[in-house]
Amino acid sequence: MGTALITGGTSGIGAAYARALAERGDHLVLVARDHARLEATAAELRATYGVQVEVLQADLADRTQVNSVVARIESSVDPITTLINNAGFGLHADLLTSDTETDERAFDVMIRAVYLLGGAAARSMLRRGGGEIINTASSAAFITTGNYSAIKSWVLIYSEGLATQLQGSNVHVTAFCPGWVHTEFHQRAEIDSSKLPSIVWIDVDKAVREALDYVRKGRVVCVPTPQWKLAVALARVAPRGAIRWVSGKLTRSRAKDSDVF
């Protein structure tokens, strides 16, 4: 039993991590922007699993607020043994827009915050002799659908680099690269996913259990479910020109619904 800090822990994949970790007996620190939702989620988890749940309201696009999460990770009081870097949101594929505010916010939340929190956790866990870090990347990291792919590709490579640096220690890092997961993510991002075939969908709780198993075994990249493992394996060996062609088809045919999480 330890203490897990989860960013974006009140909905979707983050909430699934909270349930799975509480079920195995971990205490939780939930990080999100919405205080009311944090408190409601914490109360439900306490009642269901009997674990301690701390809430930390923070906007990870704000460097000062990120620093407050870093301070919690570095605290020796009820130390963090598992970090789930999960906060994020969908982006559309247009790289030519002059309105870059949303994409810049995405860089702050899904790159800068991941880097700062991951580094703080790795340093603290090394001093304490062990720990787990899971960074939510995406199957989109293996294609080229705009800034979402670029950001998630960074998360994947950063995670692999951190795992390389920590090799031989008892601190394990896993990049979580799911495809289409049944959560509210797509509705919140205004992505129409109604026409997607059932085979592409992943059960969120099953995917999270697989990620936790991967990090426990010290495996660095987790692509959950056989169908997405196959898709990513093909993407890894395909010529980059073919990947760009497929990505272009996705972008043009689905417009807003070409992002995955």
PDB file of C-alpha atoms in Angstrom:
ATOM      1  CA  MET A   1       0.000   0.000   0.000  1.00  0.00           C
ATOM      2  CA  GLY A   2       1.258   3.459  -0.939  1.00  0.00           C
ATOM      3  CA  THR A   3      -0.029   6.842  -2.070  1.00  0.00           C
ATOM      4  CA  ALA A   4      -0.804   7.637  -5.697  1.00  0.00           C
ATOM      5  CA  LEU A   5      -1.070  11.137  -7.156  1.00  0.00           C
ATOM      6  CA  ILE A   6      -3.287  11.328 -10.242  1.00  0.00           C
ATOM      7  CA  THR A   7      -3.645  14.414 -12.437  1.00  0.00           C
ATOM      8  CA  GLY A   8      -6.989  14.649 -14.188  1.00  0.00           C
ATOM      9  CA  GLY A   9      -8.212  12.180 -11.600  1.00  0.00           C
ATOM     10  CA  THR A  10     -11.921  13.047 -11.568  1.00  0.00           C
ATOM     11  CA  SER A  11     -12.990  11.756 -14.968  1.00  0.00           C
ATOM     12  CA  GLY A  12     -12.221   9.316 -17.746  1.00  0.00           C
ATOM     13  CA  ILE A  13      -8.906   7.488 -17.611  1.00  0.00           C
ATOM     14  CA  GLY A  14      -7.825   9.354 -14.473  1.00  0.00           C
ATOM     15  CA  ALA A  15     -10.947   8.260 -12.589  1.00  0.00           C
ATOM     16  CA  ALA A  16     -10.341   4.669 -13.713  1.00  0.00           C
ATOM     17  CA  TYR A  17      -6.809   4.860 -12.297  1.00  0.00           C
ATOM     18  CA  ALA A  18      -8.247   6.213  -9.049  1.00  0.00           C
ATOM     19  CA  ARG A  19     -10.642   3.269  -8.763  1.00  0.00           C
ATOM     20  CA  ALA A  20      -7.994   0.675  -9.603  1.00  0.00           C
ATOM     21  CA  LEU A  21      -5.420   2.085  -7.205  1.00  0.00           C
ATOM     22  CA  ALA A  22      -7.948   2.514  -4.408  1.00  0.00           C
ATOM     23  CA  GLU A  23      -9.049  -1.085  -4.951  1.00  0.00           C
ATOM     24  CA  ARG A  24      -5.482  -2.309  -4.408  1.00  0.00           C
ATOM     25  CA  GLY A  25      -5.365  -0.282  -1.167  1.00  0.00           C
ATOM     26  CA  ASP A  26      -3.451   2.836  -2.171  1.00  0.00           C
ATOM     27  CA  HIS A  27      -4.334   6.197  -0.699  1.00  0.00           C
ATOM     28  CA  LEU A  28      -4.937   8.892  -3.301  1.00  0.00           C
ATOM     29  CA  VAL A  29      -4.115  12.497  -4.117  1.00  0.00           C
ATOM     30  CA  LEU A  30      -6.428  13.749  -6.867  1.00  0.00           C
ATOM     31  CA  VAL A  31      -5.420  16.800  -8.912  1.00  0.00           C
ATOM     32  CA  ALA A  32      -7.905  18.680 -11.105  1.00  0.00           C
ATOM     33  CA  ARG A  33      -9.262  22.164 -11.757  1.00  0.00           C
ATOM     34  CA  ASP A  34     -12.876  21.680 -10.617  1.00  0.00           C
ATOM     35  CA  HIS A  35     -13.014  21.795  -6.807  1.00  0.00           C
ATOM     36  CA  ALA A  36     -16.621  20.600  -6.527  1.00  0.00           C
ATOM     37  CA  ARG A  37     -15.936  17.603  -8.739  1.00  0.00           C
ATOM     38  CA  LEU A  38     -12.767  16.826  -6.793  1.00  0.00           C
ATOM     39  CA  GLU A  39     -14.672  16.737  -3.517  1.00  0.00           C
ATOM     40  CA  ALA A  40     -17.497  14.629  -4.957  1.00  0.00           C
ATOM     41  CA  THR A  41     -15.078  12.123  -6.469  1.00  0.00           C
ATOM     42  CA  ALA A  42     -13.042  11.947  -3.257  1.00  0.00           C
ATOM     43  CA  ALA A  43     -16.142  11.323  -1.143  1.00  0.00           C
ATOM     44  CA  GLU A  44     -17.271   8.493  -3.434  1.00  0.00           C
ATOM     45  CA  LEU A  45     -13.842   6.827  -3.376  1.00  0.00           C
ATOM     46  CA  ARG A  46     -13.580   7.082   0.407  1.00  0.00           C
ATOM     47  CA  ALA A  47     -17.023   5.537   0.849  1.00  0.00           C
ATOM     48  CA  THR A  48     -16.468   2.757  -1.690  1.00  0.00           C
ATOM     49  CA  TYR A  49     -12.895   1.701  -0.926  1.00  0.00           C
ATOM     50  CA  GLY A  50     -12.163   3.002   2.573  1.00  0.00           C
ATOM     51  CA  VAL A  51      -8.958   4.771   1.523  1.00  0.00           C
ATOM     52  CA  GLN A  52      -7.698   8.251   2.321  1.00  0.00           C
ATOM     53  CA  VAL A  53      -8.267  10.705  -0.538  1.00  0.00           C
ATOM     54  CA  GLU A  54      -6.592  14.115  -0.585  1.00  0.00           C
ATOM     55  CA  VAL A  55      -7.693  16.722  -3.124  1.00  0.00           C
ATOM     56  CA  LEU A  56      -5.444  19.308  -4.717  1.00  0.00           C
ATOM     57  CA  GLN A  57      -7.078  21.898  -6.944  1.00  0.00           C
ATOM     58  CA  ALA A  58      -4.664  23.043  -9.638  1.00  0.00           C
ATOM     59  CA  ASP A  59      -4.680  24.286 -13.200  1.00  0.00           C
ATOM     60  CA  LEU A  60      -1.667  22.620 -14.789  1.00  0.00           C
ATOM     61  CA  ALA A  61      -1.449  25.338 -17.443  1.00  0.00           C
ATOM     62  CA  ASP A  62      -0.400  27.704 -14.634  1.00  0.00           C
ATOM     63  CA  ARG A  63       3.268  27.290 -13.639  1.00  0.00           C
ATOM     64  CA  THR A  64       2.669  28.515 -10.088  1.00  0.00           C
ATOM     65  CA  GLN A  65      -0.082  25.954  -9.565  1.00  0.00           C
ATOM     66  CA  VAL A  66       2.075  23.219 -11.096  1.00  0.00           C
ATOM     67  CA  ASN A  67       4.711  24.119  -8.507  1.00  0.00           C
ATOM     68  CA  SER A  68       2.182  23.380  -5.746  1.00  0.00           C
ATOM     69  CA  VAL A  69       1.769  19.872  -7.157  1.00  0.00           C
ATOM     70  CA  VAL A  70       5.557  19.502  -7.379  1.00  0.00           C
ATOM     71  CA  ALA A  71       5.775  20.453  -3.700  1.00  0.00           C
ATOM     72  CA  ARG A  72       3.253  17.744  -2.809  1.00  0.00           C
ATOM     73  CA  ILE A  73       5.232  15.169  -4.782  1.00  0.00           C
ATOM     74  CA  GLU A  74       8.449  16.192  -3.023  1.00  0.00           C
ATOM     75  CA  SER A  75       6.889  16.149   0.456  1.00  0.00           C
ATOM     76  CA  SER A  76       8.134  13.511   2.876  1.00  0.00           C
ATOM     77  CA  VAL A  77       4.738  13.423   4.588  1.00  0.00           C
ATOM     78  CA  ASP A  78       2.669  10.541   3.191  1.00  0.00           C
ATOM     79  CA  PRO A  79       5.115  10.273   0.269  1.00  0.00           C
ATOM     80  CA  ILE A  80       3.948   9.677  -3.286  1.00  0.00           C
ATOM     81  CA  THR A  81       4.792   6.163  -4.445  1.00  0.00           C
ATOM     82  CA  THR A  82       2.870   6.266  -7.757  1.00  0.00           C
ATOM     83  CA  LEU A  83       2.488   9.208 -10.132  1.00  0.00           C
ATOM     84  CA  ILE A  84      -0.114   9.105 -12.882  1.00  0.00           C
ATOM     85  CA  ASN A  85       0.525  11.991 -15.301  1.00  0.00           C
ATOM     86  CA  ASN A  86      -2.856  11.898 -16.989  1.00  0.00           C
ATOM     87  CA  ALA A  87      -4.339  15.407 -17.327  1.00  0.00           C
ATOM     88  CA  GLY A  88      -5.048  16.362 -20.911  1.00  0.00           C
ATOM     89  CA  PHE A  89      -7.596  17.254 -23.562  1.00  0.00           C
ATOM     90  CA  GLY A  90      -8.227  16.775 -27.258  1.00  0.00           C
ATOM     91  CA  LEU A  91      -6.917  18.991 -30.030  1.00  0.00           C
ATOM     92  CA  HIS A  92      -8.046  19.404 -33.585  1.00  0.00           C
ATOM     93  CA  ALA A  93      -5.611  18.940 -36.423  1.00  0.00           C
ATOM     94  CA  ASP A  94      -5.362  22.472 -37.914  1.00  0.00           C
ATOM     95  CA  LEU A  95      -1.751  23.670 -37.674  1.00  0.00           C
ATOM     96  CA  LEU A  96      -2.355  26.833 -39.725  1.00  0.00           C
ATOM     97  CA  THR A  97      -4.644  28.690 -37.353  1.00  0.00           C
ATOM     98  CA  SER A  98      -3.566  32.082 -36.036  1.00  0.00           C
ATOM     99  CA  ASP A  99      -5.466  31.388 -32.792  1.00  0.00           C
ATOM    100  CA  THR A 100      -2.864  29.312 -30.965  1.00  0.00           C
ATOM    101  CA  GLU A 101      -4.177  29.747 -27.409  1.00  0.00           C
ATOM    102  CA  THR A 102      -5.644  26.247 -27.068  1.00  0.00           C
ATOM    103  CA  ASP A 103      -2.561  24.546 -28.486  1.00  0.00           C
ATOM    104  CA  GLU A 104      -0.243  26.578 -26.256  1.00  0.00           C
ATOM    105  CA  ARG A 105      -2.331  25.588 -23.242  1.00  0.00           C
ATOM    106  CA  ALA A 106      -2.010  21.971 -24.365  1.00  0.00           C
ATOM    107  CA  PHE A 107       1.789  22.331 -24.429  1.00  0.00           C
ATOM    108  CA  ASP A 108       1.671  23.615 -20.852  1.00  0.00           C
ATOM    109  CA  VAL A 109      -0.643  20.870 -19.550  1.00  0.00           C
ATOM    110  CA  MET A 110       0.555  17.858 -21.528  1.00  0.00           C
ATOM    111  CA  ILE A 111       4.271  18.636 -21.936  1.00  0.00           C
ATOM    112  CA  ARG A 112       5.550  21.143 -19.365  1.00  0.00           C
ATOM    113  CA  ALA A 113       3.508  19.755 -16.462  1.00  0.00           C
ATOM    114  CA  VAL A 114       4.362  16.162 -17.366  1.00  0.00           C
ATOM    115  CA  TYR A 115       8.050  17.077 -17.459  1.00  0.00           C
ATOM    116  CA  LEU A 116       8.031  18.964 -14.157  1.00  0.00           C
ATOM    117  CA  LEU A 117       5.926  16.444 -12.249  1.00  0.00           C
ATOM    118  CA  GLY A 118       7.753  13.466 -13.746  1.00  0.00           C
ATOM    119  CA  GLY A 119      11.122  14.885 -12.784  1.00  0.00           C
ATOM    120  CA  ALA A 120      10.005  15.708  -9.254  1.00  0.00           C
ATOM    121  CA  ALA A 121       8.587  12.220  -8.817  1.00  0.00           C
ATOM    122  CA  ALA A 122      11.684  10.497 -10.215  1.00  0.00           C
ATOM    123  CA  ARG A 123      14.034  12.428  -7.911  1.00  0.00           C
ATOM    124  CA  SER A 124      11.870  11.799  -4.846  1.00  0.00           C
ATOM    125  CA  MET A 125      11.330   8.128  -5.633  1.00  0.00           C
ATOM    126  CA  LEU A 126      15.048   7.560  -6.190  1.00  0.00           C
ATOM    127  CA  ARG A 127      15.794   9.008  -2.751  1.00  0.00           C
ATOM    128  CA  ARG A 128      13.152   6.763  -1.178  1.00  0.00           C
ATOM    129  CA  GLY A 129      14.220   3.637  -3.015  1.00  0.00           C
ATOM    130  CA  GLY A 130      11.413   3.066  -5.520  1.00  0.00           C
ATOM    131  CA  GLY A 131       8.177   4.089  -7.158  1.00  0.00           C
ATOM    132  CA  GLU A 132       6.019   4.050 -10.282  1.00  0.00           C
ATOM    133  CA  ILE A 133       5.400   6.701 -12.938  1.00  0.00           C
ATOM    134  CA  ILE A 134       2.788   6.307 -15.686  1.00  0.00           C
ATOM    135  CA  ASN A 135       2.509   9.018 -18.333  1.00  0.00           C
ATOM    136  CA  THR A 136      -0.576   9.023 -20.548  1.00  0.00           C
ATOM    137  CA  ALA A 137       0.556   9.232 -24.149  1.00  0.00           C
ATOM    138  CA  SER A 138      -1.640   7.877 -26.974  1.00  0.00           C
ATOM    139  CA  SER A 139      -1.731   5.719 -30.045  1.00  0.00           C
ATOM    140  CA  ALA A 140      -1.821   9.087 -31.799  1.00  0.00           C
ATOM    141  CA  ALA A 141       1.886   9.358 -30.936  1.00  0.00           C
ATOM    142  CA  PHE A 142       2.589   6.961 -33.810  1.00  0.00           C
ATOM    143  CA  ILE A 143       0.809   8.992 -36.532  1.00  0.00           C
ATOM    144  CA  THR A 144       0.878  12.645 -37.625  1.00  0.00           C
ATOM    145  CA  THR A 145      -2.504  14.248 -36.915  1.00  0.00           C
ATOM    146  CA  GLY A 146      -1.376  17.709 -35.877  1.00  0.00           C
ATOM    147  CA  ASN A 147      -0.285  18.957 -32.489  1.00  0.00           C
ATOM    148  CA  TYR A 148      -2.071  16.211 -30.569  1.00  0.00           C
ATOM    149  CA  SER A 149       0.164  13.620 -32.214  1.00  0.00           C
ATOM    150  CA  ALA A 150       3.209  15.832 -31.698  1.00  0.00           C
ATOM    151  CA  ILE A 151       2.475  16.313 -27.994  1.00  0.00           C
ATOM    152  CA  LYS A 152       1.748  12.654 -27.345  1.00  0.00           C
ATOM    153  CA  SER A 153       4.872  11.672 -29.289  1.00  0.00           C
ATOM    154  CA  TRP A 154       6.843  13.891 -26.903  1.00  0.00           C
ATOM    155  CA  VAL A 155       5.228  12.160 -23.906  1.00  0.00           C
ATOM    156  CA  LEU A 156       6.161   8.759 -25.341  1.00  0.00           C
ATOM    157  CA  ILE A 157       9.800   9.663 -26.047  1.00  0.00           C
ATOM    158  CA  TYR A 158      10.165  11.516 -22.735  1.00  0.00           C
ATOM    159  CA  SER A 159       8.863   8.460 -20.887  1.00  0.00           C
ATOM    160  CA  GLU A 160      11.277   6.170 -22.713  1.00  0.00           C
ATOM    161  CA  GLY A 161      14.133   8.565 -21.994  1.00  0.00           C
ATOM    162  CA  LEU A 162      13.243   8.777 -18.300  1.00  0.00           C
ATOM    163  CA  ALA A 163      12.996   4.991 -18.122  1.00  0.00           C
ATOM    164  CA  THR A 164      16.422   4.723 -19.739  1.00  0.00           C
ATOM    165  CA  GLN A 165      17.939   7.113 -17.203  1.00  0.00           C
ATOM    166  CA  LEU A 166      16.324   5.225 -14.319  1.00  0.00           C
ATOM    167  CA  GLN A 167      17.301   1.793 -15.595  1.00  0.00           C
ATOM    168  CA  GLY A 168      18.719  -0.341 -12.796  1.00  0.00           C
ATOM    169  CA  SER A 169      16.853   1.569 -10.105  1.00  0.00           C
ATOM    170  CA  ASN A 170      13.578   0.540  -8.494  1.00  0.00           C
ATOM    171  CA  VAL A 171      11.721   3.443 -10.123  1.00  0.00           C
ATOM    172  CA  HIS A 172       9.686   2.210 -13.085  1.00  0.00           C
ATOM    173  CA  VAL A 173       8.292   4.402 -15.882  1.00  0.00           C
ATOM    174  CA  THR A 174       5.609   3.407 -18.382  1.00  0.00           C
ATOM    175  CA  ALA A 175       4.139   5.342 -21.299  1.00  0.00           C
ATOM    176  CA  PHE A 176       0.447   4.479 -21.650  1.00  0.00           C
ATOM    177  CA  CYS A 177      -0.602   4.576 -25.317  1.00  0.00           C
ATOM    178  CA  PRO A 178      -4.276   3.663 -25.696  1.00  0.00           C
ATOM    179  CA  GLY A 179      -6.462   3.995 -28.753  1.00  0.00           C
ATOM    180  CA  TRP A 180     -10.132   4.931 -28.502  1.00  0.00           C
ATOM    181  CA  VAL A 181     -11.215   4.518 -24.885  1.00  0.00           C
ATOM    182  CA  HIS A 182     -14.824   4.601 -23.680  1.00  0.00           C
ATOM    183  CA  THR A 183     -14.793   7.838 -21.618  1.00  0.00           C
ATOM    184  CA  GLU A 184     -16.305  11.322 -21.763  1.00  0.00           C
ATOM    185  CA  PHE A 185     -13.073  12.603 -23.355  1.00  0.00           C
ATOM    186  CA  HIS A 186     -14.458  12.629 -26.874  1.00  0.00           C
ATOM    187  CA  GLN A 187     -17.698  14.423 -25.974  1.00  0.00           C
ATOM    188  CA  ARG A 188     -15.779  17.097 -24.055  1.00  0.00           C
ATOM    189  CA  ALA A 189     -13.479  17.581 -27.064  1.00  0.00           C
ATOM    190  CA  GLU A 190     -16.514  17.791 -29.412  1.00  0.00           C
ATOM    191  CA  ILE A 191     -15.314  14.719 -31.302  1.00  0.00           C
ATOM    192  CA  ASP A 192     -18.020  12.776 -33.137  1.00  0.00           C
ATOM    193  CA  SER A 193     -17.085   9.147 -32.548  1.00  0.00           C
ATOM    194  CA  SER A 194     -20.492   7.644 -33.328  1.00  0.00           C
ATOM    195  CA  LYS A 195     -19.420   6.111 -36.654  1.00  0.00           C
ATOM    196  CA  LEU A 196     -16.397   4.251 -35.336  1.00  0.00           C
ATOM    197  CA  PRO A 197     -16.605   0.434 -35.420  1.00  0.00           C
ATOM    198  CA  SER A 198     -16.857  -1.365 -32.098  1.00  0.00           C
ATOM    199  CA  ILE A 199     -13.506  -3.124 -32.594  1.00  0.00           C
ATOM    200  CA  VAL A 200     -11.529   0.098 -32.067  1.00  0.00           C
ATOM    201  CA  TRP A 201     -12.997   0.768 -28.623  1.00  0.00           C
ATOM    202  CA  ILE A 202     -11.227  -0.113 -25.371  1.00  0.00           C
ATOM    203  CA  ASP A 203     -12.831  -0.583 -21.956  1.00  0.00           C
ATOM    204  CA  VAL A 204     -11.227   2.034 -19.720  1.00  0.00           C
ATOM    205  CA  ASP A 205     -10.913  -0.131 -16.609  1.00  0.00           C
ATOM    206  CA  LYS A 206      -9.343  -2.989 -18.569  1.00  0.00           C
ATOM    207  CA  ALA A 207      -6.866  -0.596 -20.205  1.00  0.00           C
ATOM    208  CA  VAL A 208      -5.846   0.909 -16.869  1.00  0.00           C
ATOM    209  CA  ARG A 209      -5.342  -2.505 -15.273  1.00  0.00           C
ATOM    210  CA  GLU A 210      -3.031  -3.411 -18.150  1.00  0.00           C
ATOM    211  CA  ALA A 211      -1.019  -0.211 -17.673  1.00  0.00           C
ATOM    212  CA  LEU A 212      -0.606  -0.861 -13.946  1.00  0.00           C
ATOM    213  CA  ASP A 213       0.519  -4.410 -14.707  1.00  0.00           C
ATOM    214  CA  TYR A 214       3.071  -3.097 -17.215  1.00  0.00           C
ATOM    215  CA  VAL A 215       4.622  -0.612 -14.804  1.00  0.00           C
ATOM    216  CA  ARG A 216       4.712  -3.262 -12.059  1.00  0.00           C
ATOM    217  CA  LYS A 217       6.686  -5.519 -14.417  1.00  0.00           C
ATOM    218  CA  GLY A 218       9.014  -2.688 -15.434  1.00  0.00           C
ATOM    219  CA  ARG A 219       7.780  -2.570 -19.035  1.00  0.00           C
ATOM    220  CA  VAL A 220       8.170   0.835 -20.655  1.00  0.00           C
ATOM    221  CA  VAL A 221       5.460   1.135 -23.351  1.00  0.00           C
ATOM    222  CA  CYS A 222       1.908  -0.096 -22.825  1.00  0.00           C
ATOM    223  CA  VAL A 223      -0.455  -0.276 -25.799  1.00  0.00           C
ATOM    224  CA  PRO A 224      -3.573  -1.937 -24.363  1.00  0.00           C
ATOM    225  CA  THR A 225      -5.616  -4.615 -26.182  1.00  0.00           C
ATOM    226  CA  PRO A 226      -4.473  -6.876 -29.022  1.00  0.00           C
ATOM    227  CA  GLN A 227      -6.045  -4.858 -31.838  1.00  0.00           C
ATOM    228  CA  TRP A 228      -4.242  -1.668 -30.850  1.00  0.00           C
ATOM    229  CA  LYS A 229      -0.985  -3.540 -30.248  1.00  0.00           C
ATOM    230  CA  LEU A 230      -1.237  -4.740 -33.852  1.00  0.00           C
ATOM    231  CA  ALA A 231      -2.110  -1.274 -35.179  1.00  0.00           C
ATOM    232  CA  VAL A 232       0.825   0.337 -33.383  1.00  0.00           C
ATOM    233  CA  ALA A 233       3.202  -2.458 -34.424  1.00  0.00           C
ATOM    234  CA  LEU A 234       2.268  -1.798 -38.057  1.00  0.00           C
ATOM    235  CA  ALA A 235       2.705   1.948 -37.566  1.00  0.00           C
ATOM    236  CA  ARG A 236       6.186   1.394 -36.131  1.00  0.00           C
ATOM    237  CA  VAL A 237       7.415  -0.472 -39.229  1.00  0.00           C
ATOM    238  CA  ALA A 238       5.458   1.351 -41.928  1.00  0.00           C
ATOM    239  CA  PRO A 239       7.280   3.913 -44.120  1.00  0.00           C
ATOM    240  CA  ARG A 240       6.820   7.439 -42.795  1.00  0.00           C
ATOM    241  CA  GLY A 241       5.298   8.455 -46.113  1.00  0.00           C
ATOM    242  CA  ALA A 242       2.584   5.856 -45.593  1.00  0.00           C
ATOM    243  CA  ILE A 243       1.964   7.114 -42.059  1.00  0.00           C
ATOM    244  CA  ARG A 244       1.575  10.674 -43.359  1.00  0.00           C
ATOM    245  CA  TRP A 245      -0.807   9.461 -46.071  1.00  0.00           C
ATOM    246  CA  VAL A 246      -3.000   7.614 -43.543  1.00  0.00           C
ATOM    247  CA  SER A 247      -2.878  10.577 -41.166  1.00  0.00           C
ATOM    248  CA  GLY A 248      -3.975  12.899 -43.968  1.00  0.00           C
ATOM    249  CA  LYS A 249      -6.912  10.617 -44.742  1.00  0.00           C
ATOM    250  CA  LEU A 250      -7.913  10.612 -41.085  1.00  0.00           C
ATOM    251  CA  THR A 251      -7.652  14.370 -40.844  1.00  0.00           C
ATOM    252  CA  ARG A 252      -9.662  15.068 -43.992  1.00  0.00           C
ATOM    253  CA  SER A 253     -12.319  12.396 -43.503  1.00  0.00           C
ATOM    254  CA  ARG A 254     -13.088  12.925 -39.840  1.00  0.00           C
ATOM    255  CA  ALA A 255     -12.084  16.563 -39.288  1.00  0.00           C
ATOM    256  CA  LYS A 256     -12.655  16.945 -35.537  1.00  0.00           C
ATOM    257  CA  ASP A 257     -12.796  13.266 -34.723  1.00  0.00           C
ATOM    258  CA  SER A 258      -9.278  12.263 -35.756  1.00  0.00           C
ATOM    259  CA  ASP A 259      -7.798  12.491 -32.269  1.00  0.00           C
ATOM    260  CA  VAL A 260      -7.496   9.581 -29.870  1.00  0.00           C
ATOM    261  CA  PHE A 261      -6.469   9.463 -26.232  1.00  0.00           C
TER     262      PHE A 261
END
